[in-house]
Amino acid sequence: MTAPLKRSRRLVALPLGMATATALAFLPNVTASAAETAPRATAAETVPLSYVVNVRPGHGVSSHVKRAVAEAGGTIVVAYDKIGVIVVHSSNPDFARTLRRVPGVQSAGATRNAPLPAQSTTDVGTPKVLTSEEVAGARAAGGQDPLEPLQWDLPAIKADKAHEKTLGSRDVTVAVIDTGVDDTHPDIAPNFDRGASVNCVSGKPDTADGAWRPSAAESPHGTHVAGEIAGAKNGVGITGVAPGVKVAGIKVATTAGYFYTEAVVCGFVWAAEHHVDVTNNSYYTDPWYFNCTGDPDQRALVDAITRASQYAERKGTVNVAAAGNESYDLDADSITDPVSPNDGTPSDRVVDPHECFDIPTQLPGVVTVSATGAKGIKSSFSNYGLGVIDVAAPGGDSTAYQTPAPPATSGLILGPLPGGKWGYMAGTSMATPHVVGVAALIKSTHPHAPAALVKALLYAEADATPCTDPYDIDSDGKIDAVCKGSKNHNGFYGWGTVNALKAVTR
Ligand SMILES: [Ca+2]
Ligand SMILES: [Ca+2]
């Protein structure tokens, strides 16, 4: 979602690096427990909520589960038989608890706290938009697109050198599971894959023409991400990391910016069944920052998205996800999460990130990405953690903390925005598309490689990046994070910073 508390994940407004995990002393700490609580609807309990019900995959919805859903006051929206995930709407506050007692139901839980439809308020955050004079005045030489001199992030991963060899294959498609993609943007239109694009917000695919696009009131996030991956090298605007591959938009966020489980499940299943080679996941699934497997509702959400993401991976899709922007050590013994549930009444929760997961990034098989700034150092805001981070890539940082070399002027990441504009954004959201772009180049080089091999090459070809120690990114004399691990594999950078040149030459 894109409400203020969560904005730092994707739409980082300066100043960066502000800790958001500040505990509020007057609120009781609520630890995530196995308590069987009914979903906390914020309005009258007769309004419908959305649920996932997980059953044995591959057998359809049995008649007794169908009957149990109906008897508990549920209406099936869509059933994903191959992964055994059923999306249900119900106004019965006891729906999930009732379904969990039905034989054949493996888990069931509410995907949200807010009644359907979710809140209508919109806070899309504010990227730093280039003026028309700045765009018109841009000049580049040597075959660069006009805004490319401002893109310090491309040489940081040797993408400029890679482009001298290849721009990537037209047979490779990446999908941006996000807030929608403006395929009319001049940097995106040439590479847009309509056939692999869809609107999944309801949990059920909507293939109407343009349904993948964000409205003017919705976040520019997905458009920026899509351009970072596959912005065309066409003499206009910016250049993406893999400007020769195709890019699709899978819209999963509500207008209010919530990424709910049923939409994300729909997105992964769609990607799996539409020959998507790599998915970009620059979000966490709302409304819980961490989903605790000891909580029956949250466990159902983890189950549903694990099934969907692993189904995609079995079909050959590499899933890449942002590690998050809260400066959390995801390998710590405990984290205090103050923002969940972000569609209800949040309270401080003390969670163990080994049992409570930021999804999809902490799910098995998913490539977890930390962000670096213009100096190649972990971004002030980026989550980290030994054994959690797989690779690092440029996501930008405060220009004061990590200043780029001229002619670049901003420490943030430049990309396209809806309405034919360009602007700067920062976050692990912006790091993830760099990894997706490199994975797409690897897939271009190795067209028959299964997902596991693409990931193995991504890690093996990354440039080992040793721990930054001491890490005092704001130079105030106080250590801001501690990196554990070796030169070749550590908590800040995983296996290293991704390398686009090796992706096209090995
Ligand atoms: Ca371009
Ligand atoms: Ca400091």
PDB file of N, CA and C in Angstrom, residues 458-502:
ATOM      1  N   LEU A 458      22.541 -15.581 -11.568  1.00  0.00           N
ATOM      2  CA  LEU A 458      22.403 -14.234 -11.004  1.00  0.00           C
ATOM      3  C   LEU A 458      23.328 -14.077  -9.791  1.00  0.00           C
ATOM      4  N   TYR A 459      23.345 -15.088  -8.934  1.00  0.00           N
ATOM      5  CA  TYR A 459      24.162 -15.013  -7.724  1.00  0.00           C
ATOM      6  C   TYR A 459      25.646 -15.189  -8.063  1.00  0.00           C
ATOM      7  N   ALA A 460      25.950 -16.145  -8.950  1.00  0.00           N
ATOM      8  CA  ALA A 460      27.357 -16.434  -9.269  1.00  0.00           C
ATOM      9  C   ALA A 460      28.005 -15.264 -10.009  1.00  0.00           C
ATOM     10  N   GLU A 461      27.228 -14.545 -10.811  1.00  0.00           N
ATOM     11  CA  GLU A 461      27.779 -13.450 -11.611  1.00  0.00           C
ATOM     12  C   GLU A 461      27.750 -12.107 -10.884  1.00  0.00           C
ATOM     13  N   ALA A 462      27.140 -12.069  -9.709  1.00  0.00           N
ATOM     14  CA  ALA A 462      27.126 -10.810  -8.943  1.00  0.00           C
ATOM     15  C   ALA A 462      28.543 -10.473  -8.488  1.00  0.00           C
ATOM     16  N   ASP A 463      28.815  -9.171  -8.378  1.00  0.00           N
ATOM     17  CA  ASP A 463      30.125  -8.731  -7.891  1.00  0.00           C
ATOM     18  C   ASP A 463      30.133  -8.766  -6.367  1.00  0.00           C
ATOM     19  N   ALA A 464      30.979  -9.634  -5.814  1.00  0.00           N
ATOM     20  CA  ALA A 464      31.050  -9.739  -4.354  1.00  0.00           C
ATOM     21  C   ALA A 464      31.256  -8.354  -3.751  1.00  0.00           C
ATOM     22  N   THR A 465      30.483  -8.022  -2.746  1.00  0.00           N
ATOM     23  CA  THR A 465      30.524  -6.696  -2.135  1.00  0.00           C
ATOM     24  C   THR A 465      30.696  -6.876  -0.635  1.00  0.00           C
ATOM     25  N   PRO A 466      31.893  -6.616  -0.121  1.00  0.00           N
ATOM     26  CA  PRO A 466      32.142  -6.866   1.307  1.00  0.00           C
ATOM     27  C   PRO A 466      31.294  -5.967   2.204  1.00  0.00           C
ATOM     28  N   CYS A 467      31.120  -6.403   3.436  1.00  0.00           N
ATOM     29  CA  CYS A 467      30.393  -5.614   4.422  1.00  0.00           C
ATOM     30  C   CYS A 467      30.956  -4.203   4.522  1.00  0.00           C
ATOM     31  N   THR A 468      30.097  -3.226   4.728  1.00  0.00           N
ATOM     32  CA  THR A 468      30.510  -1.863   5.037  1.00  0.00           C
ATOM     33  C   THR A 468      30.579  -1.775   6.560  1.00  0.00           C
ATOM     34  N   ASP A 469      31.790  -1.579   7.083  1.00  0.00           N
ATOM     35  CA  ASP A 469      31.964  -1.663   8.528  1.00  0.00           C
ATOM     36  C   ASP A 469      33.062  -0.694   8.968  1.00  0.00           C
ATOM     37  N   PRO A 470      32.803   0.293   9.786  1.00  0.00           N
ATOM     38  CA  PRO A 470      31.497   0.538  10.403  1.00  0.00           C
ATOM     39  C   PRO A 470      30.544   1.212   9.418  1.00  0.00           C
ATOM     40  N   TYR A 471      29.246   1.020   9.638  1.00  0.00           N
ATOM     41  CA  TYR A 471      28.224   1.616   8.777  1.00  0.00           C
ATOM     42  C   TYR A 471      27.563   2.767   9.534  1.00  0.00           C
ATOM     43  N   ASP A 472      28.006   3.989   9.201  1.00  0.00           N
ATOM     44  CA  ASP A 472      27.425   5.200   9.802  1.00  0.00           C
ATOM     45  C   ASP A 472      27.039   6.095   8.638  1.00  0.00           C
ATOM     46  N   ILE A 473      25.939   5.769   7.994  1.00  0.00           N
ATOM     47  CA  ILE A 473      25.600   6.356   6.698  1.00  0.00           C
ATOM     48  C   ILE A 473      25.310   7.843   6.803  1.00  0.00           C
ATOM     49  N   ASP A 474      24.839   8.316   7.968  1.00  0.00           N
ATOM     50  CA  ASP A 474      24.553   9.752   8.108  1.00  0.00           C
ATOM     51  C   ASP A 474      25.684  10.494   8.804  1.00  0.00           C
ATOM     52  N   SER A 475      26.804   9.803   9.038  1.00  0.00           N
ATOM     53  CA  SER A 475      28.023  10.426   9.581  1.00  0.00           C
ATOM     54  C   SER A 475      27.781  11.205  10.875  1.00  0.00           C
ATOM     55  N   ASP A 476      26.910  10.669  11.735  1.00  0.00           N
ATOM     56  CA  ASP A 476      26.687  11.354  13.007  1.00  0.00           C
ATOM     57  C   ASP A 476      27.444  10.692  14.150  1.00  0.00           C
ATOM     58  N   GLY A 477      28.335   9.765  13.804  1.00  0.00           N
ATOM     59  CA  GLY A 477      29.142   9.115  14.827  1.00  0.00           C
ATOM     60  C   GLY A 477      28.488   7.899  15.455  1.00  0.00           C
ATOM     61  N   LYS A 478      27.240   7.665  15.120  1.00  0.00           N
ATOM     62  CA  LYS A 478      26.540   6.489  15.661  1.00  0.00           C
ATOM     63  C   LYS A 478      26.359   5.447  14.564  1.00  0.00           C
ATOM     64  N   ILE A 479      26.643   4.193  14.900  1.00  0.00           N
ATOM     65  CA  ILE A 479      26.504   3.099  13.938  1.00  0.00           C
ATOM     66  C   ILE A 479      25.013   2.887  13.624  1.00  0.00           C
ATOM     67  N   ASP A 480      24.695   2.775  12.341  1.00  0.00           N
ATOM     68  CA  ASP A 480      23.286   2.672  11.942  1.00  0.00           C
ATOM     69  C   ASP A 480      22.842   1.243  11.652  1.00  0.00           C
ATOM     70  N   ALA A 481      23.773   0.367  11.360  1.00  0.00           N
ATOM     71  CA  ALA A 481      23.428  -1.041  11.101  1.00  0.00           C
ATOM     72  C   ALA A 481      24.720  -1.844  11.148  1.00  0.00           C
ATOM     73  N   VAL A 482      24.603  -3.122  11.497  1.00  0.00           N
ATOM     74  CA  VAL A 482      25.768  -3.991  11.567  1.00  0.00           C
ATOM     75  C   VAL A 482      25.598  -5.101  10.532  1.00  0.00           C
ATOM     76  N   CYS A 483      26.604  -5.227   9.673  1.00  0.00           N
ATOM     77  CA  CYS A 483      26.585  -6.221   8.597  1.00  0.00           C
ATOM     78  C   CYS A 483      27.305  -7.467   9.069  1.00  0.00           C
ATOM     79  N   LYS A 484      26.636  -8.613   8.957  1.00  0.00           N
ATOM     80  CA  LYS A 484      27.267  -9.885   9.329  1.00  0.00           C
ATOM     81  C   LYS A 484      27.571 -10.679   8.058  1.00  0.00           C
ATOM     82  N   GLY A 485      28.575 -11.549   8.159  1.00  0.00           N
ATOM     83  CA  GLY A 485      28.856 -12.439   7.036  1.00  0.00           C
ATOM     84  C   GLY A 485      30.228 -12.192   6.438  1.00  0.00           C
ATOM     85  N   SER A 486      30.480 -12.838   5.306  1.00  0.00           N
ATOM     86  CA  SER A 486      31.801 -12.836   4.677  1.00  0.00           C
ATOM     87  C   SER A 486      31.825 -11.860   3.503  1.00  0.00           C
ATOM     88  N   LYS A 487      33.004 -11.757   2.886  1.00  0.00           N
ATOM     89  CA  LYS A 487      33.129 -10.921   1.693  1.00  0.00           C
ATOM     90  C   LYS A 487      32.173 -11.386   0.591  1.00  0.00           C
ATOM     91  N   ASN A 488      32.036 -12.682   0.461  1.00  0.00           N
ATOM     92  CA  ASN A 488      31.260 -13.233  -0.652  1.00  0.00           C
ATOM     93  C   ASN A 488      29.768 -13.416  -0.376  1.00  0.00           C
ATOM     94  N   HIS A 489      29.380 -13.331   0.893  1.00  0.00           N
ATOM     95  CA  HIS A 489      27.958 -13.515   1.216  1.00  0.00           C
ATOM     96  C   HIS A 489      27.689 -12.880   2.566  1.00  0.00           C
ATOM     97  N   ASN A 490      26.927 -11.801   2.564  1.00  0.00           N
ATOM     98  CA  ASN A 490      26.704 -11.094   3.831  1.00  0.00           C
ATOM     99  C   ASN A 490      25.321 -10.467   3.885  1.00  0.00           C
ATOM    100  N   GLY A 491      25.040  -9.895   5.038  1.00  0.00           N
ATOM    101  CA  GLY A 491      23.696  -9.414   5.330  1.00  0.00           C
ATOM    102  C   GLY A 491      23.306  -8.132   4.625  1.00  0.00           C
ATOM    103  N   PHE A 492      24.295  -7.346   4.175  1.00  0.00           N
ATOM    104  CA  PHE A 492      23.957  -6.110   3.458  1.00  0.00           C
ATOM    105  C   PHE A 492      23.729  -6.372   1.970  1.00  0.00           C
ATOM    106  N   TYR A 493      24.587  -7.197   1.378  1.00  0.00           N
ATOM    107  CA  TYR A 493      24.621  -7.308  -0.089  1.00  0.00           C
ATOM    108  C   TYR A 493      24.376  -8.734  -0.599  1.00  0.00           C
ATOM    109  N   GLY A 494      24.118  -9.685   0.306  1.00  0.00           N
ATOM    110  CA  GLY A 494      23.925 -11.063  -0.132  1.00  0.00           C
ATOM    111  C   GLY A 494      25.139 -11.565  -0.888  1.00  0.00           C
ATOM    112  N   TRP A 495      24.904 -12.148  -2.076  1.00  0.00           N
ATOM    113  CA  TRP A 495      26.003 -12.658  -2.909  1.00  0.00           C
ATOM    114  C   TRP A 495      26.712 -11.537  -3.665  1.00  0.00           C
ATOM    115  N   GLY A 496      26.220 -10.315  -3.552  1.00  0.00           N
ATOM    116  CA  GLY A 496      26.905  -9.190  -4.173  1.00  0.00           C
ATOM    117  C   GLY A 496      25.954  -8.307  -4.968  1.00  0.00           C
ATOM    118  N   THR A 497      26.573  -7.348  -5.666  1.00  0.00           N
ATOM    119  CA  THR A 497      25.823  -6.400  -6.492  1.00  0.00           C
ATOM    120  C   THR A 497      25.675  -7.001  -7.892  1.00  0.00           C
ATOM    121  N   VAL A 498      24.468  -7.008  -8.415  1.00  0.00           N
ATOM    122  CA  VAL A 498      24.235  -7.686  -9.700  1.00  0.00           C
ATOM    123  C   VAL A 498      25.060  -7.040 -10.822  1.00  0.00           C
ATOM    124  N   ASN A 499      25.392  -7.845 -11.839  1.00  0.00           N
ATOM    125  CA  ASN A 499      26.294  -7.420 -12.906  1.00  0.00           C
ATOM    126  C   ASN A 499      25.661  -7.740 -14.269  1.00  0.00           C
ATOM    127  N   ALA A 500      25.242  -6.680 -14.974  1.00  0.00           N
ATOM    128  CA  ALA A 500      24.550  -6.868 -16.255  1.00  0.00           C
ATOM    129  C   ALA A 500      25.504  -7.314 -17.362  1.00  0.00           C
ATOM    130  N   LEU A 501      26.761  -6.892 -17.286  1.00  0.00           N
ATOM    131  CA  LEU A 501      27.726  -7.267 -18.339  1.00  0.00           C
ATOM    132  C   LEU A 501      28.000  -8.760 -18.331  1.00  0.00           C
ATOM    133  N   LYS A 502      28.215  -9.308 -17.123  1.00  0.00           N
ATOM    134  CA  LYS A 502      28.418 -10.760 -17.042  1.00  0.00           C
ATOM    135  C   LYS A 502      27.157 -11.483 -17.513  1.00  0.00           C
TER     136      LYS A 502
END
